[in-house]
PDB file of C-alpha atoms in Angstrom:
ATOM      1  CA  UNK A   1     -18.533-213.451 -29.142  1.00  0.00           C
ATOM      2  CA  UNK A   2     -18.697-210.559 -31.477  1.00  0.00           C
ATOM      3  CA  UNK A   3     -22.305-209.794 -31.526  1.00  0.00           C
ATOM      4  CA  UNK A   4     -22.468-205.714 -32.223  1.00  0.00           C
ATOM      5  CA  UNK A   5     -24.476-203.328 -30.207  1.00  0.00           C
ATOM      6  CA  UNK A   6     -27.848-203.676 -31.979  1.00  0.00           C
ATOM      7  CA  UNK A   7     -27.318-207.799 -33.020  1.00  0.00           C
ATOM      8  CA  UNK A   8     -27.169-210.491 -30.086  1.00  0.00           C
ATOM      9  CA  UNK A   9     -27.316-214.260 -31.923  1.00  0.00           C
ATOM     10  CA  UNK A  10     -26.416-217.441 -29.830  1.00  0.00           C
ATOM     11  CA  UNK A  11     -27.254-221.080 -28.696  1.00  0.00           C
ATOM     12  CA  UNK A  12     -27.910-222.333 -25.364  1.00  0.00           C
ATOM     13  CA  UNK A  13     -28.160-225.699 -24.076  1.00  0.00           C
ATOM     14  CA  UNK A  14     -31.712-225.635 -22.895  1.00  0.00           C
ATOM     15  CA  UNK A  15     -31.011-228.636 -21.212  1.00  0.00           C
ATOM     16  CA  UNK A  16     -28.954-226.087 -18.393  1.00  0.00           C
ATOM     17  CA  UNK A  17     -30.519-222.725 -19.067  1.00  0.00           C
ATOM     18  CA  UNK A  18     -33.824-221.934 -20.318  1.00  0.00           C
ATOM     19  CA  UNK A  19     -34.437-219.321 -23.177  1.00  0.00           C
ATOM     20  CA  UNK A  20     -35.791-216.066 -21.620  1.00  0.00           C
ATOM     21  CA  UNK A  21     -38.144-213.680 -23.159  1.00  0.00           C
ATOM     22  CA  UNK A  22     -37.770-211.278 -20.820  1.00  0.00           C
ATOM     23  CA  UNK A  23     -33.668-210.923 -21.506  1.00  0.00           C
ATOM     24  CA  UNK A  24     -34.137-210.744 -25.167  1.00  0.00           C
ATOM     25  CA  UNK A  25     -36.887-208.007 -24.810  1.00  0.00           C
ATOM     26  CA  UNK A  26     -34.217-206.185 -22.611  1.00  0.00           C
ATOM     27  CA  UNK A  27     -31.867-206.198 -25.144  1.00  0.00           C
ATOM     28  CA  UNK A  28     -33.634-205.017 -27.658  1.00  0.00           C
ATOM     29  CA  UNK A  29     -34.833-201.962 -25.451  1.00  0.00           C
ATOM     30  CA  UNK A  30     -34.223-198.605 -27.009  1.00  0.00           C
ATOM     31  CA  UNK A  31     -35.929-195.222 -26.000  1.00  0.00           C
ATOM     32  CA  UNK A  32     -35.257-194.204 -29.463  1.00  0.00           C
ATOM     33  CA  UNK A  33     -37.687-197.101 -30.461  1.00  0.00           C
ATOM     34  CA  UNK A  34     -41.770-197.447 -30.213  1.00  0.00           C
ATOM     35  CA  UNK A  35     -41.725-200.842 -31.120  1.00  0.00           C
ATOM     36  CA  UNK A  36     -40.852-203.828 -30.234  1.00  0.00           C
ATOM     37  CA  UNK A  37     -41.923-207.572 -31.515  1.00  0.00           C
ATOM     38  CA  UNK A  38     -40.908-211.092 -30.079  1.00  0.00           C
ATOM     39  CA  UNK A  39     -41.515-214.657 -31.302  1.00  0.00           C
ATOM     40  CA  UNK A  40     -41.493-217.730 -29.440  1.00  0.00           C
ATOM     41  CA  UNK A  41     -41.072-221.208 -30.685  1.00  0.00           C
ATOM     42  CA  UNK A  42     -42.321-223.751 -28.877  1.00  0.00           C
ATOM     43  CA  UNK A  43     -42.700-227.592 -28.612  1.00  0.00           C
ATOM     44  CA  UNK A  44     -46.320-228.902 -29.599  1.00  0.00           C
ATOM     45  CA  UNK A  45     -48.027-232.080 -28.447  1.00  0.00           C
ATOM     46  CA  UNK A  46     -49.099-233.093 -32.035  1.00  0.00           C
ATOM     47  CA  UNK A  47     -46.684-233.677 -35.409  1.00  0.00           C
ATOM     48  CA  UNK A  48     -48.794-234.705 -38.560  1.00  0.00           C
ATOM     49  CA  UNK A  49     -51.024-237.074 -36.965  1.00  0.00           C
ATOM     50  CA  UNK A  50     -48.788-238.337 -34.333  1.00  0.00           C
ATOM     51  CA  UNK A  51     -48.581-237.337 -30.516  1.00  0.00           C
ATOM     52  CA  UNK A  52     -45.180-236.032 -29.363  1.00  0.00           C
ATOM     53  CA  UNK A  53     -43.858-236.299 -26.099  1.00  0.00           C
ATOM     54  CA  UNK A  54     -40.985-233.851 -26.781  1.00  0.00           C
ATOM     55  CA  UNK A  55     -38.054-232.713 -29.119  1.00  0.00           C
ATOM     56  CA  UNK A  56     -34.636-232.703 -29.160  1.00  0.00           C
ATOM     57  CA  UNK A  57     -32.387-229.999 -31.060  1.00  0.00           C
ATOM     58  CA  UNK A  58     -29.365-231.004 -32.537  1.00  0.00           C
ATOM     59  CA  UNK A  59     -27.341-227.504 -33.866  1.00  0.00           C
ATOM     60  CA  UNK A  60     -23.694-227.022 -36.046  1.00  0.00           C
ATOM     61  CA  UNK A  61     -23.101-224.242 -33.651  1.00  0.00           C
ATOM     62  CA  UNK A  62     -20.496-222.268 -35.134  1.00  0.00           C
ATOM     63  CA  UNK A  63     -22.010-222.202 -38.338  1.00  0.00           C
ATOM     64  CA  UNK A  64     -25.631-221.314 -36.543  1.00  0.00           C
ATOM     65  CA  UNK A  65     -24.111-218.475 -35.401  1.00  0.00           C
ATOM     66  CA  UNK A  66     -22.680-217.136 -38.533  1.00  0.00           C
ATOM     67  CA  UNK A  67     -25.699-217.999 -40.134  1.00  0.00           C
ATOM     68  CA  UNK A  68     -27.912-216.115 -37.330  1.00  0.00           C
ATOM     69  CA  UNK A  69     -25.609-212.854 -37.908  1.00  0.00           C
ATOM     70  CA  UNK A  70     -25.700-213.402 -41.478  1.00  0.00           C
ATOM     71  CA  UNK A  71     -29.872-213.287 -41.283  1.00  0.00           C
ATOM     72  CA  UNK A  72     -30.128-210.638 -38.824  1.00  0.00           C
ATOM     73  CA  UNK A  73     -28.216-208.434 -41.357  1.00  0.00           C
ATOM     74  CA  UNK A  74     -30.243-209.126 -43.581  1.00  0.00           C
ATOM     75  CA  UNK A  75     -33.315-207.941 -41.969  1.00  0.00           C
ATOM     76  CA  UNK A  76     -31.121-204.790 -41.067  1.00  0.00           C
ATOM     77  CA  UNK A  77     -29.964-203.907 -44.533  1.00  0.00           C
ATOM     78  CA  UNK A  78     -33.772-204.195 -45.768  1.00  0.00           C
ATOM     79  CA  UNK A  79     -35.492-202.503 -43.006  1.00  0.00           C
ATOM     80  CA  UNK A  80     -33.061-200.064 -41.512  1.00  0.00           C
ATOM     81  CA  UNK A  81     -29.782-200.054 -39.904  1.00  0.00           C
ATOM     82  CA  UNK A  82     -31.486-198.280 -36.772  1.00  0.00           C
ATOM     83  CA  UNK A  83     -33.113-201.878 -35.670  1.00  0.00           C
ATOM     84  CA  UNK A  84     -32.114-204.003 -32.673  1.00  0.00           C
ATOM     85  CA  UNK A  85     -32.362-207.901 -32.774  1.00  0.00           C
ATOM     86  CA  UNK A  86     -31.985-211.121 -30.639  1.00  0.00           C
ATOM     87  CA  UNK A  87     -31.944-214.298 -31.679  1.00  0.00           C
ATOM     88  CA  UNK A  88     -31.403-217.450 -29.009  1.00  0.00           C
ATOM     89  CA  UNK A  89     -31.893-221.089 -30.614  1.00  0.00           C
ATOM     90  CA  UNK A  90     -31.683-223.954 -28.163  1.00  0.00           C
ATOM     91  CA  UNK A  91     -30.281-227.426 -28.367  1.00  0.00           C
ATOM     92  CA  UNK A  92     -30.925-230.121 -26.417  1.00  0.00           C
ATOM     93  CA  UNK A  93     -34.044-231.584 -25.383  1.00  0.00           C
ATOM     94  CA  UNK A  94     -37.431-230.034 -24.366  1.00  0.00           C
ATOM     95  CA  UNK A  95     -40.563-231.333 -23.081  1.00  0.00           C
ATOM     96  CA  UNK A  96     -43.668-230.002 -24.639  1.00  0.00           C
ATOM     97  CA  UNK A  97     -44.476-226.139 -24.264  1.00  0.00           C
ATOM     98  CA  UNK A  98     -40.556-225.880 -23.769  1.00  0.00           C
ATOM     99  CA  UNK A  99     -39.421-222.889 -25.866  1.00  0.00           C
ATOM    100  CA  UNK A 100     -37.180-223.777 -28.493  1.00  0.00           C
ATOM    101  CA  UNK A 101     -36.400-220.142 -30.090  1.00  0.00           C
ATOM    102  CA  UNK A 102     -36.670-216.851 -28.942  1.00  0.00           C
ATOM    103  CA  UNK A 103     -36.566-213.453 -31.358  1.00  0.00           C
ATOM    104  CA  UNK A 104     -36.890-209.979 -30.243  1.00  0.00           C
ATOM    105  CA  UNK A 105     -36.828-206.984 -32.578  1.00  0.00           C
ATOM    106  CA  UNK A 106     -37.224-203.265 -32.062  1.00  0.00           C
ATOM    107  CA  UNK A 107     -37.679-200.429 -34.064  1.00  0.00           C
ATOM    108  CA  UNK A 108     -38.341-197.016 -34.155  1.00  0.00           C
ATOM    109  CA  UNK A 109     -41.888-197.720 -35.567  1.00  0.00           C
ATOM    110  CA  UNK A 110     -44.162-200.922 -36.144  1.00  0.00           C
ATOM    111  CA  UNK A 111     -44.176-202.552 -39.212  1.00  0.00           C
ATOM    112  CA  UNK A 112     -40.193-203.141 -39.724  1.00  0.00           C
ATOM    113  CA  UNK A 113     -40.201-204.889 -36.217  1.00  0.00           C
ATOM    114  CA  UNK A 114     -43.461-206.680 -37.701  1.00  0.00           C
ATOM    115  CA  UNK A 115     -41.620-207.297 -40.799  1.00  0.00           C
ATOM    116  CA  UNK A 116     -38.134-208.493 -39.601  1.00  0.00           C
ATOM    117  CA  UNK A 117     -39.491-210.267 -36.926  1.00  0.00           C
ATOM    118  CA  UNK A 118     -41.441-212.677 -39.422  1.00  0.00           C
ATOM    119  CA  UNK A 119     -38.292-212.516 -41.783  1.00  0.00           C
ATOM    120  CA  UNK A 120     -35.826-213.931 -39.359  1.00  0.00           C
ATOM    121  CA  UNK A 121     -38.021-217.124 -38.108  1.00  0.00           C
ATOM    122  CA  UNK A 122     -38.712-217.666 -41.615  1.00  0.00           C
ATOM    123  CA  UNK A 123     -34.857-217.295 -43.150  1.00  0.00           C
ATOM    124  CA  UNK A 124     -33.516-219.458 -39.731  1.00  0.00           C
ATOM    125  CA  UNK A 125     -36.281-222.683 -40.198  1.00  0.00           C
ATOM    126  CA  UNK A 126     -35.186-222.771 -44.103  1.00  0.00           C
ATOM    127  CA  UNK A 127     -31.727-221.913 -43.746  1.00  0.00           C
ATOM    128  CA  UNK A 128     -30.188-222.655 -40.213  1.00  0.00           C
ATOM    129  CA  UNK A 129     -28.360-225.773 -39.290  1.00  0.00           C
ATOM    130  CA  UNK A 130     -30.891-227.294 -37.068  1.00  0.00           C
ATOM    131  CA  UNK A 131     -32.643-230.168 -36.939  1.00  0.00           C
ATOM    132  CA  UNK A 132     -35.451-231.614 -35.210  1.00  0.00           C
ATOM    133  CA  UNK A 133     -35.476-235.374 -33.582  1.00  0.00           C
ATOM    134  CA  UNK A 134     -39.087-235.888 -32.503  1.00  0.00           C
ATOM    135  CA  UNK A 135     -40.067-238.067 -29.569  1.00  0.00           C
ATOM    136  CA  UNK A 136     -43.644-239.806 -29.999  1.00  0.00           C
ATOM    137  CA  UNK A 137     -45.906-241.241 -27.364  1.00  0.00           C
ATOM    138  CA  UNK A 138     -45.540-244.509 -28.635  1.00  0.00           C
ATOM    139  CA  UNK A 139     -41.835-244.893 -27.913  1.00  0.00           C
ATOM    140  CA  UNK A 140     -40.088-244.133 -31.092  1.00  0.00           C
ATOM    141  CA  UNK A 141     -38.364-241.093 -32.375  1.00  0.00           C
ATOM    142  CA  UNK A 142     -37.891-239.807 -35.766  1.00  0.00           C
ATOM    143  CA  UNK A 143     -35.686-237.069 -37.119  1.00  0.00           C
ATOM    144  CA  UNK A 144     -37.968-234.047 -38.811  1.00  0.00           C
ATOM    145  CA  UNK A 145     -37.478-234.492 -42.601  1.00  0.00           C
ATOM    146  CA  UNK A 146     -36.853-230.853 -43.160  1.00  0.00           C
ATOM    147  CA  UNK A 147     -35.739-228.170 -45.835  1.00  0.00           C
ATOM    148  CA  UNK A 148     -32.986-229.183 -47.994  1.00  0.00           C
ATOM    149  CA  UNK A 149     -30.763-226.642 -48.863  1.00  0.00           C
ATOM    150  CA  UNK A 150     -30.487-225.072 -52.411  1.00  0.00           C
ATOM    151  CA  UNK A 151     -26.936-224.974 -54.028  1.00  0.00           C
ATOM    152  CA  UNK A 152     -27.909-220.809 -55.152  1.00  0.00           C
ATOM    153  CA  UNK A 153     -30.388-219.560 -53.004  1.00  0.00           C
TER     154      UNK A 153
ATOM    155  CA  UNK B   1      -5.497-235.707 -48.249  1.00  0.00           C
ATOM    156  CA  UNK B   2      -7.729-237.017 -45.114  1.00  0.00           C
ATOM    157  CA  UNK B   3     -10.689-234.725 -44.044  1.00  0.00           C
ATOM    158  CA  UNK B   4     -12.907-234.866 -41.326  1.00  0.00           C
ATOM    159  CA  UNK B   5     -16.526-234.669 -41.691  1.00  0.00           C
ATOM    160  CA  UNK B   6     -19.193-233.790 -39.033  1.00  0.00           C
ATOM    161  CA  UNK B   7     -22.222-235.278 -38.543  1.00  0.00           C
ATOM    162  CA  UNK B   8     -25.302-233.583 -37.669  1.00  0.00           C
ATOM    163  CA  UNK B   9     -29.511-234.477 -37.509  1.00  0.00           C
ATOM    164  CA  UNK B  10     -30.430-237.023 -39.374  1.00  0.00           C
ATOM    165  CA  UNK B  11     -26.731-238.503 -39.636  1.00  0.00           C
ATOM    166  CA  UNK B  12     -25.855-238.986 -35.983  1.00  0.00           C
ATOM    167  CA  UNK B  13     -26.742-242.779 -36.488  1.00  0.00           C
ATOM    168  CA  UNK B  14     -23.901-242.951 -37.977  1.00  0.00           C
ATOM    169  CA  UNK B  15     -21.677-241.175 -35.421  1.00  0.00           C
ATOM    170  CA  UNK B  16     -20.422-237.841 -34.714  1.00  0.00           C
ATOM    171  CA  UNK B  17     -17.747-237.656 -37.282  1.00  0.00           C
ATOM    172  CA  UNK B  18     -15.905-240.290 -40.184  1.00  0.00           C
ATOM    173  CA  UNK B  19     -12.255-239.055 -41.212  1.00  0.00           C
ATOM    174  CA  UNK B  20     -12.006-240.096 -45.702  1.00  0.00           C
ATOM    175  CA  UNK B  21      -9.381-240.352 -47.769  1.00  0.00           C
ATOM    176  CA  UNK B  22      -9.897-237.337 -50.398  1.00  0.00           C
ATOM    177  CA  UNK B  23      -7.817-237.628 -54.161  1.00  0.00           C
ATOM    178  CA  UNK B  24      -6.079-234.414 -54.555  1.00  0.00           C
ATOM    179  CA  UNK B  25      -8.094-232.346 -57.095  1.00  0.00           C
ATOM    180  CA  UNK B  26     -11.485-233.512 -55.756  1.00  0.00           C
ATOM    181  CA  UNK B  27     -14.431-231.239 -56.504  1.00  0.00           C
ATOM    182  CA  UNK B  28     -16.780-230.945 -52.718  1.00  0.00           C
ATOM    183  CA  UNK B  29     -19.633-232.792 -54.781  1.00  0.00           C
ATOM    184  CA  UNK B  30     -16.942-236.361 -54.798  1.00  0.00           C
ATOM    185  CA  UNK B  31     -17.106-236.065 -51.393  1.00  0.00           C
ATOM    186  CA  UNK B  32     -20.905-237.325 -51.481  1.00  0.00           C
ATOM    187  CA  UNK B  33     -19.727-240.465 -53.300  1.00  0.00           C
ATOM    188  CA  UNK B  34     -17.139-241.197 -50.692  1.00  0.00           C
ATOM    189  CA  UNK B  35     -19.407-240.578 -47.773  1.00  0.00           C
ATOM    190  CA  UNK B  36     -21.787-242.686 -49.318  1.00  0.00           C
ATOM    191  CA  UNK B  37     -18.843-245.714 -49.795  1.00  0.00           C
ATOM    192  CA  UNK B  38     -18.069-245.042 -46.098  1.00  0.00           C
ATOM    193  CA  UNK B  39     -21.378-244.570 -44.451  1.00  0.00           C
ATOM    194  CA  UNK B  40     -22.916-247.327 -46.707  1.00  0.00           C
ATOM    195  CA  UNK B  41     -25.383-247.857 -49.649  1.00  0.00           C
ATOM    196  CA  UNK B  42     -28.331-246.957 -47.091  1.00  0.00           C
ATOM    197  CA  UNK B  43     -27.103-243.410 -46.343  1.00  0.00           C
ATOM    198  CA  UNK B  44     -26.992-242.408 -50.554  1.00  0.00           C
ATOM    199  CA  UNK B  45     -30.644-241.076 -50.250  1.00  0.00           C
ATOM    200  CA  UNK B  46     -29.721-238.676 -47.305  1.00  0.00           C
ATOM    201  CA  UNK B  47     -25.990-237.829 -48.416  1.00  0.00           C
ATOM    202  CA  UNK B  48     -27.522-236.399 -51.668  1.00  0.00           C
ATOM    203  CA  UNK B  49     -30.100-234.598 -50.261  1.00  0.00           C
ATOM    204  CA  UNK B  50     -27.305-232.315 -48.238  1.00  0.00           C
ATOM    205  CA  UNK B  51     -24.862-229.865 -48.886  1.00  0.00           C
ATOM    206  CA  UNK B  52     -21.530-229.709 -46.949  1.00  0.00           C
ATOM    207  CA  UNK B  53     -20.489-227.163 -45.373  1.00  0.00           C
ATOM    208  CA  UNK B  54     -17.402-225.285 -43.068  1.00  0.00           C
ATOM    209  CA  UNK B  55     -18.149-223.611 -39.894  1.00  0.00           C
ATOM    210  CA  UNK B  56     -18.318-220.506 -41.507  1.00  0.00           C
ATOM    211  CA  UNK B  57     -20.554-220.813 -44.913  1.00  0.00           C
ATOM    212  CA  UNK B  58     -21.894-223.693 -47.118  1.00  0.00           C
ATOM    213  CA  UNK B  59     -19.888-225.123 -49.971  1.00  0.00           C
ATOM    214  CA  UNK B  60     -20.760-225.101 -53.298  1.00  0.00           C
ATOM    215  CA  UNK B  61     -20.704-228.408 -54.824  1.00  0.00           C
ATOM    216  CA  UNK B  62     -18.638-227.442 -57.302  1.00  0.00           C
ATOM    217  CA  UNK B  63     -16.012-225.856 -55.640  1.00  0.00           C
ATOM    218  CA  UNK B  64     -12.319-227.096 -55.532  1.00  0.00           C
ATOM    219  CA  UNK B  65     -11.252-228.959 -52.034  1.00  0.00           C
ATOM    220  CA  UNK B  66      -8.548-226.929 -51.105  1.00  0.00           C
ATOM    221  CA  UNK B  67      -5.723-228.223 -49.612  1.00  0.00           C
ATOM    222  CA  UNK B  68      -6.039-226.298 -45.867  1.00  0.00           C
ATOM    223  CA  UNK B  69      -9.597-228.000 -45.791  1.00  0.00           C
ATOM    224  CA  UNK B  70      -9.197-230.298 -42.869  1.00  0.00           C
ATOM    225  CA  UNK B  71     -12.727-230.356 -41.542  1.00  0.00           C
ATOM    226  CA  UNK B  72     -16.104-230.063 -43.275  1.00  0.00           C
ATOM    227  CA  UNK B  73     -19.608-230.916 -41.792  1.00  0.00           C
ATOM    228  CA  UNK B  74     -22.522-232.800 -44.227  1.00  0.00           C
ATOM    229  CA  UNK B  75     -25.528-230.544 -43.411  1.00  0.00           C
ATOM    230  CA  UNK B  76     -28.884-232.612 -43.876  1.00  0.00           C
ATOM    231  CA  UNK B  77     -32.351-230.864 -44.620  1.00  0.00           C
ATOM    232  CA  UNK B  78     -32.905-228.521 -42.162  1.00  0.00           C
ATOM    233  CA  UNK B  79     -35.774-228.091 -39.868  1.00  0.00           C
ATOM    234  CA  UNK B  80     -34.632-225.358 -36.971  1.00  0.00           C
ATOM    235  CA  UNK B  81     -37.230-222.689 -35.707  1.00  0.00           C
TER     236      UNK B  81
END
């Protein structure tokens, strides 16, 4: 993988190996930095009105990746080249609670971690190849209906 | 020329890949109508709603298939995060 020194971007199977907070806050570690901001997405019991029993995550891997780098350098270019980030997306299925995403970001001060931090999660749920298969109480399972993608944007 | 297409989300019901037949000089957006003759009339809804895509960056419907294009995956709405 050719993740730089300040970008880390991958996908596990959750299934095998759970995402772990405490590795992506690690990474993002500086002693140049005073802040540092994570985000954790997680599975929730409740999907417009229906209960869910869990999710499954179904990713284009190689182009997640790309696309993962792709955001993270964005966030870089607009908030300074001196920031570290981690992004881990799983696939596979989780039971509720299970953490589906992890971001870490570290600065030097507060607001660009704030800032990119919100700006990746954002940029990866309207852009990433992911998608969501719910699984309801009742039995059935439906595929999240999602963000389509814009030809320009 | 024959091309591979992935299938991902909402269009693993129909398996995990369909080789078509592409004319030479096809535009990416005559893929949709072929995926849509392969996959069936039910899929048209979906398969216009997507973009394809390589493993590297998302093609522009309007693009030329080149001729070294051998694999491209049809990327439904997205819903990640």
């Amino acid at each position: 993988m050719d993740n730089n020194s300040n970008i880390f971007v991958d996908v596990w199977n959750i299934e095998k190996t759970a995402i772990d907070a405490s590795q992506a806050f690690d990474f993002v570690s500086d002693d140049a930095h005073g802040a540092a901001d994570l985000f954790l997405g997680s599975v929730r019991n409740h999907n417009l009105g229906k209960p869910v029993k869990g999710v499954s995550y179904d990713v284009y891997e190689e182009l997640a990746i790309n696309n993962f780098k792709e955001i993270c350098n964005e966030a870089i270019e607009k908030w300074g080249p001196r920031m570290k980030i981690y992004v881990v997306h799983g696939k596979g299925r989780l039971d509720i609670g299970g953490i589906s995403i992890v971001i870490a970001v570290s600065s030097p001060h507060r607001k660009e971690s704030f800032d990119a931090c919100r700006y990746v999660i954002e940029e990866i749920k309207h852009r990433s190849p992911v998608w969501k298969k719910e699984h309801y109480i009742d039995g059935d399972s439906e595929w999240v209906q999602g963000h389509a993608l814009c030809q320009h944007g | 020329m024959k091309i591979k297409i992935r299938l991902f989300g909402a269009f693993r019901k129909y398996g995990n890949e369909i080789d078509i037949e592409i004319p030479d000089g096809s535009i990416v957006s005559d893929m949709k109508k072929l995926l849509v003759e392969a996959l069936g009339d039910d899929s048209r809804e979906l398969v216009y709603s997507s973009r394809f895509a390589t493993d590297k960056n998302m093609l522009d419907d309007d693009s030329e298939i080149t001729k070294n294009l051998s694999e491209v995956a049809i990327v439904p709405p997205v819903s990640g995060g």
